[in-house]
XYZ file of C-alpha atoms in Angstrom:
322
model
C -163.405 -31.093 145.038
C -162.859 -34.810 145.605
C -159.921 -36.189 143.643
C -161.999 -39.014 142.138
C -164.501 -36.467 140.789
C -161.760 -34.334 139.281
C -160.119 -37.398 137.761
C -163.400 -38.738 136.395
C -164.247 -35.465 134.647
C -160.716 -35.098 133.312
C -160.691 -38.568 131.749
C -164.268 -38.320 130.509
C -163.245 -35.238 128.574
C -160.047 -36.788 127.229
C -161.789 -39.916 125.960
C -164.600 -37.994 124.275
C -162.159 -35.567 122.660
C -160.202 -38.536 121.327
C -163.427 -40.069 120.021
C -164.236 -36.922 118.066
C -160.729 -36.603 116.631
C -160.701 -40.256 115.562
C -164.066 -39.818 113.861
C -162.803 -36.812 111.915
C -159.765 -38.760 110.739
C -161.778 -41.837 109.813
C -164.341 -39.741 107.982
C -161.588 -38.222 105.834
C -160.016 -41.625 105.335
C -163.207 -43.313 104.151
C -164.088 -40.353 101.926
C -160.671 -40.717 100.288
C -161.596 -44.210 99.060
C -163.819 -42.671 96.404
C -161.350 -40.603 94.398
C -157.905 -40.413 96.011
C -154.858 -42.266 94.624
C -153.982 -45.545 96.318
C -150.746 -44.009 97.624
C -152.683 -41.270 99.452
C -155.035 -43.816 101.009
C -152.103 -45.883 102.278
C -150.384 -42.778 103.660
C -153.543 -41.803 105.520
C -153.798 -45.177 107.247
C -150.103 -45.120 108.128
C -150.372 -41.637 109.641
C -153.364 -42.699 111.707
C -151.740 -45.829 113.117
C -148.387 -44.124 113.664
C -150.130 -41.335 115.575
C -151.710 -43.913 117.869
C -148.400 -45.820 118.184
C -150.180 -48.993 117.147
C -149.656 -51.639 114.517
C -152.587 -52.489 112.244
C -154.085 -55.991 112.164
C -151.461 -58.320 110.752
C -148.622 -56.064 111.919
C -146.361 -53.855 109.838
C -147.078 -50.340 108.616
C -146.413 -50.894 104.907
C -150.160 -51.125 104.514
C -151.238 -52.306 101.095
C -148.250 -50.838 99.250
C -148.294 -51.921 95.636
C -151.726 -53.465 95.831
C -154.667 -52.927 93.518
C -157.749 -50.851 94.213
C -159.661 -53.999 95.184
C -157.088 -54.956 97.805
C -156.958 -51.386 99.050
C -160.707 -51.397 99.616
C -160.520 -54.726 101.463
C -157.641 -53.467 103.601
C -159.541 -50.292 104.396
C -162.549 -52.321 105.533
C -160.350 -54.288 107.946
C -158.513 -51.222 109.224
C -161.697 -49.205 109.672
C -163.183 -52.087 111.630
C -160.128 -52.254 113.868
C -160.193 -48.515 114.576
C -163.960 -48.189 114.937
C -165.655 -51.162 116.585
C -162.896 -53.488 117.786
C -163.602 -54.127 121.476
C -160.024 -55.334 122.055
C -158.326 -52.270 120.554
C -158.178 -49.650 123.351
C -157.809 -46.900 120.743
C -160.940 -47.756 118.752
C -163.793 -45.270 118.506
C -166.004 -47.720 120.383
C -163.632 -48.118 123.312
C -162.808 -44.421 123.593
C -166.500 -43.536 123.581
C -167.382 -46.353 125.996
C -164.662 -45.217 128.400
C -165.871 -41.631 128.173
C -169.458 -42.691 128.811
C -168.436 -44.874 131.758
C -166.624 -41.942 133.343
C -169.716 -39.817 132.698
C -171.918 -42.467 134.342
C -169.763 -42.362 137.442
C -169.850 -38.550 137.373
C -173.604 -38.152 136.846
C -173.783 -36.130 140.055
C -171.228 -33.685 138.571
C -172.603 -33.237 135.045
C -175.963 -32.014 133.796
C -178.794 -34.359 132.846
C -178.634 -33.024 129.269
C -174.992 -34.091 128.984
C -175.718 -37.596 130.238
C -178.789 -38.005 128.027
C -176.837 -37.109 124.900
C -174.119 -39.646 125.631
C -176.598 -42.344 126.535
C -178.615 -41.876 123.347
C -175.457 -42.284 121.271
C -174.514 -45.403 123.214
C -177.935 -46.968 122.663
C -177.655 -46.278 118.936
C -174.191 -47.756 118.392
C -173.837 -50.482 121.033
C -174.768 -53.346 118.702
C -173.186 -51.999 115.498
C -170.219 -53.513 113.698
C -168.188 -52.391 110.714
C -170.364 -54.226 108.167
C -173.414 -52.322 109.422
C -171.956 -48.972 108.366
C -169.781 -50.111 105.452
C -172.628 -51.226 103.201
C -174.183 -47.768 103.146
C -171.977 -44.816 104.063
C -169.194 -45.192 106.634
C -168.304 -41.519 106.309
C -171.863 -40.615 107.339
C -171.464 -42.680 110.523
C -168.249 -40.864 111.449
C -169.806 -37.496 110.659
C -172.788 -38.308 112.869
C -170.578 -39.491 115.725
C -168.510 -36.325 115.491
C -171.673 -34.234 115.518
C -172.899 -36.156 118.573
C -169.723 -35.319 120.503
C -170.060 -31.723 119.352
C -173.631 -31.675 120.654
C -172.400 -33.058 123.974
C -169.827 -30.258 124.157
C -172.568 -27.763 123.362
C -174.725 -29.174 126.148
C -171.778 -28.879 128.533
C -171.185 -25.288 127.434
C -174.778 -24.250 128.069
C -175.715 -26.332 131.122
C -172.657 -27.182 133.221
C -171.957 -25.205 136.371
C -168.699 -23.242 136.150
C -166.927 -24.684 139.167
C -163.754 -26.754 139.407
C -165.471 -29.608 137.581
C -165.778 -27.436 134.494
C -162.081 -26.580 134.702
C -161.041 -30.234 134.834
C -163.299 -30.928 131.861
C -161.464 -28.232 129.888
C -158.001 -29.318 131.027
C -158.655 -32.883 129.864
C -160.027 -31.727 126.524
C -157.130 -29.425 125.700
C -154.374 -31.800 126.795
C -155.855 -34.511 124.575
C -156.297 -32.091 121.683
C -152.748 -30.768 121.915
C -151.147 -34.204 122.165
C -153.169 -35.695 119.316
C -152.607 -32.694 117.027
C -148.862 -32.576 117.674
C -148.604 -36.323 117.102
C -150.383 -36.071 113.746
C -148.004 -33.371 112.538
C -144.920 -35.263 113.733
C -146.010 -38.437 111.953
C -146.814 -36.554 108.756
C -143.302 -35.076 108.813
C -141.892 -38.599 109.235
C -143.901 -39.870 106.256
C -142.667 -36.967 104.113
C -139.037 -37.548 105.114
C -139.326 -41.240 104.274
C -140.880 -40.464 100.886
C -138.387 -37.693 100.123
C -141.229 -35.331 99.232
C -144.429 -33.858 100.562
C -147.860 -34.240 99.047
C -150.271 -31.360 99.248
C -153.232 -33.672 99.885
C -151.695 -35.039 103.091
C -151.300 -31.572 104.598
C -154.713 -30.591 103.314
C -156.103 -33.485 105.359
C -154.440 -32.105 108.500
C -156.134 -28.765 107.904
C -159.494 -30.457 107.425
C -159.252 -32.642 110.506
C -158.328 -29.521 112.497
C -161.235 -27.514 111.019
C -158.638 -25.014 109.840
C -158.900 -25.084 106.040
C -160.985 -21.932 105.666
C -158.693 -19.925 107.912
C -155.658 -21.248 106.038
C -157.135 -20.187 102.694
C -157.886 -16.725 104.048
C -154.342 -16.272 105.302
C -152.188 -18.126 102.778
C -154.339 -18.740 99.700
C -155.195 -22.040 98.054
C -151.673 -23.482 97.703
C -150.807 -25.735 100.628
C -147.260 -25.768 102.016
C -146.194 -27.763 105.091
C -144.460 -24.814 106.767
C -147.541 -22.633 106.519
C -149.807 -25.440 107.737
C -147.583 -26.015 110.763
C -147.390 -22.301 111.561
C -151.185 -22.095 111.618
C -151.820 -25.300 113.555
C -149.105 -24.603 116.113
C -149.013 -20.864 116.768
C -152.394 -19.273 115.982
C -153.982 -18.410 119.360
C -157.375 -17.762 117.741
C -157.664 -21.204 116.114
C -159.573 -23.589 118.430
C -157.463 -26.589 117.417
C -154.024 -24.939 117.616
C -151.379 -25.945 120.123
C -151.069 -22.330 121.218
C -154.734 -22.055 122.125
C -154.732 -25.432 123.884
C -151.730 -24.599 126.062
C -153.093 -21.164 126.932
C -156.433 -22.689 127.887
C -154.704 -25.188 130.171
C -152.797 -22.345 131.839
C -156.020 -20.437 132.414
C -157.920 -23.408 133.835
C -155.066 -24.358 136.159
C -155.143 -20.798 137.493
C -158.895 -21.140 138.034
C -158.533 -24.388 139.973
C -155.536 -23.246 142.006
C -153.290 -25.423 144.116
C -154.555 -28.881 144.994
C -153.444 -31.261 147.742
C -150.195 -31.867 145.868
C -149.077 -28.234 146.038
C -145.542 -28.832 144.761
C -146.856 -30.704 141.734
C -149.367 -27.916 141.056
C -146.577 -25.349 140.930
C -144.590 -27.570 138.583
C -147.684 -28.171 136.412
C -148.396 -24.446 136.165
C -144.803 -23.728 135.180
C -144.857 -26.533 132.615
C -148.045 -25.170 131.034
C -146.390 -21.756 130.802
C -143.275 -23.317 129.309
C -145.357 -25.038 126.636
C -147.079 -21.773 125.745
C -143.702 -20.053 125.466
C -142.359 -22.916 123.366
C -144.912 -22.423 120.603
C -145.148 -18.643 120.926
C -141.483 -17.626 121.183
C -139.267 -20.541 120.151
C -141.267 -21.725 117.144
C -140.686 -18.710 114.826
C -136.876 -18.985 115.076
C -136.534 -22.763 115.275
C -135.873 -24.441 111.941
C -136.086 -27.963 113.368
C -139.853 -28.104 113.664
C -139.938 -31.845 114.264
C -137.622 -31.524 117.272
C -139.712 -28.734 118.758
C -142.932 -30.704 118.291
C -141.374 -33.745 119.930
C -140.347 -31.551 122.846
C -143.912 -30.261 123.081
C -145.197 -33.845 123.116
C -142.747 -34.921 125.816
C -143.524 -31.894 127.977
C -147.289 -32.273 127.536
C -147.021 -35.866 128.772
C -145.033 -34.585 131.743
C -147.747 -31.974 132.304
C -150.334 -34.752 132.470
C -148.237 -36.561 135.088
C -147.879 -33.383 137.147
C -151.631 -32.737 137.033
C -152.198 -36.308 138.136
C -149.827 -35.812 141.082
C -151.316 -32.442 142.008
C -154.994 -33.398 142.006
C -155.653 -37.115 141.528
C -152.883 -39.239 143.010
C -151.146 -37.086 145.596
C -149.351 -38.311 148.733
C -151.515 -38.337 151.854
C -149.941 -37.008 155.031
C -149.472 -39.734 157.606
C -150.147 -42.558 155.151
C -147.664 -45.395 155.314
């Protein structure tokens, strides 16, 4: 498979996965404006920006602390606009989706017509929208619809895409993005709790909701939400689609399916790193009391895994090139 095709499918998948995750977070955040305390709303925005390693408009992450409900609503409008439609912000929903669609456009010969049609219909619907267009009615409905659109795209890929190496790179991109984003959210929530000197059940409940894990949590642990139990589920459960364990195992499996690329040494290192990440959450997690340190290690190693995949398949040295 040509390296540019593999790279295009990999990044298409990463950008669209990020789009869906952002929409889930923003849906929860805008829903919280109705009945959540101001403190919870501020904490949600901080967690989102900290996870993206970005500062909000105006700088500083003490967003709206001490302000009234009216100021909180105005701040939320500005922040939602920045994270949804801002063409300058590379982490906005618009830019992530546009980048994913552009990669799909370049890969039209490698994806099914159904996949392309779904993305293009979404693009035509949202290309001229701005935050005021969705804010006056129901911003949470917009995010829900966008998330459903990405889910429909994934469903089209599942049912129509040929299971060759292209499919494997699609999966590798999806699961690396999912693992990194999920680990980052947990790490930043821990940081917020440490700073506050306490945890709030609603914050961890949000992490379960954005991971589509609340029902499984209730079945296993009951209705009381404790950070340790939430982390155990989101990190180690191999049956949960959004867990780190499942993501790392899926990457291992897809790397085995693809096999060694032109950068054979990097492939071997990438395969070992994927196995190391799986072992980290499966064997080290239960006995490691410093969960934040382990999650930061997982983040660092997953970034290294991305670099190794890039060297193995996308940007490898060419023999004889000067």
